[in-house]
PDB file of C-alpha atoms in Angstrom:
ATOM      1  CA  UNK A   1     -14.828 -13.245   8.304  1.00 89.00           C
ATOM      2  CA  UNK A   2     -13.926  -9.993  10.006  1.00 96.00           C
ATOM      3  CA  UNK A   3     -10.645  -8.096   9.890  1.00 96.00           C
ATOM      4  CA  UNK A   4      -9.653  -5.605  12.586  1.00 97.00           C
ATOM      5  CA  UNK A   5      -6.792  -3.137  12.193  1.00 95.00           C
ATOM      6  CA  UNK A   6      -5.252  -2.159  15.514  1.00 95.00           C
ATOM      7  CA  UNK A   7      -2.974   0.757  16.337  1.00 91.00           C
ATOM      8  CA  UNK A   8      -1.812   1.970  19.728  1.00 89.00           C
ATOM      9  CA  UNK A   9      -3.766  -0.804  21.429  1.00 94.00           C
ATOM     10  CA  UNK A  10      -7.165   0.001  19.932  1.00 94.00           C
ATOM     11  CA  UNK A  11      -9.189  -1.089  16.921  1.00 96.00           C
ATOM     12  CA  UNK A  12      -9.033   1.699  14.349  1.00 94.00           C
ATOM     13  CA  UNK A  13     -10.770   0.013  11.408  1.00 95.00           C
ATOM     14  CA  UNK A  14     -12.943  -3.038  10.880  1.00 97.00           C
ATOM     15  CA  UNK A  15     -13.917  -4.650   7.605  1.00 97.00           C
ATOM     16  CA  UNK A  16     -14.226  -7.853   5.695  1.00 98.00           C
ATOM     17  CA  UNK A  17     -12.023  -9.660   3.210  1.00 97.00           C
ATOM     18  CA  UNK A  18     -11.758  -6.508   1.093  1.00 97.00           C
ATOM     19  CA  UNK A  19      -9.936  -4.774   3.963  1.00 96.00           C
ATOM     20  CA  UNK A  20      -7.427  -7.618   4.130  1.00 96.00           C
ATOM     21  CA  UNK A  21      -6.828  -7.298   0.382  1.00 96.00           C
ATOM     22  CA  UNK A  22      -6.379  -3.529   0.715  1.00 95.00           C
ATOM     23  CA  UNK A  23      -3.714  -4.038   3.385  1.00 95.00           C
ATOM     24  CA  UNK A  24      -1.966  -6.700   1.298  1.00 96.00           C
ATOM     25  CA  UNK A  25      -1.863  -4.406  -1.726  1.00 96.00           C
ATOM     26  CA  UNK A  26      -1.209  -1.027  -0.099  1.00 94.00           C
ATOM     27  CA  UNK A  27       0.160  -1.719   3.369  1.00 95.00           C
ATOM     28  CA  UNK A  28      -0.947  -0.053   6.573  1.00 94.00           C
ATOM     29  CA  UNK A  29       0.270   3.486   5.809  1.00 92.00           C
ATOM     30  CA  UNK A  30      -2.936   4.643   4.077  1.00 89.00           C
ATOM     31  CA  UNK A  31      -5.155   3.326   6.852  1.00 89.00           C
ATOM     32  CA  UNK A  32      -3.021   4.797   9.613  1.00 90.00           C
ATOM     33  CA  UNK A  33      -2.880   8.175   7.873  1.00 90.00           C
ATOM     34  CA  UNK A  34      -6.713   8.191   7.760  1.00 86.00           C
ATOM     35  CA  UNK A  35      -6.812   7.517  11.493  1.00 84.00           C
ATOM     36  CA  UNK A  36      -4.229  10.174  12.338  1.00 82.00           C
ATOM     37  CA  UNK A  37      -5.843  12.843  10.118  1.00 73.00           C
TER      38      UNK A  37
END
């Protein structure tokens, strides 16, 4: 299985089940702050 995180119409991060768990636990804020840094 593959998980894609999209922001502003583009894929900003791709991962497996561990990425889905990270989003469930921490939300999208951490991932989006990495992208916008």
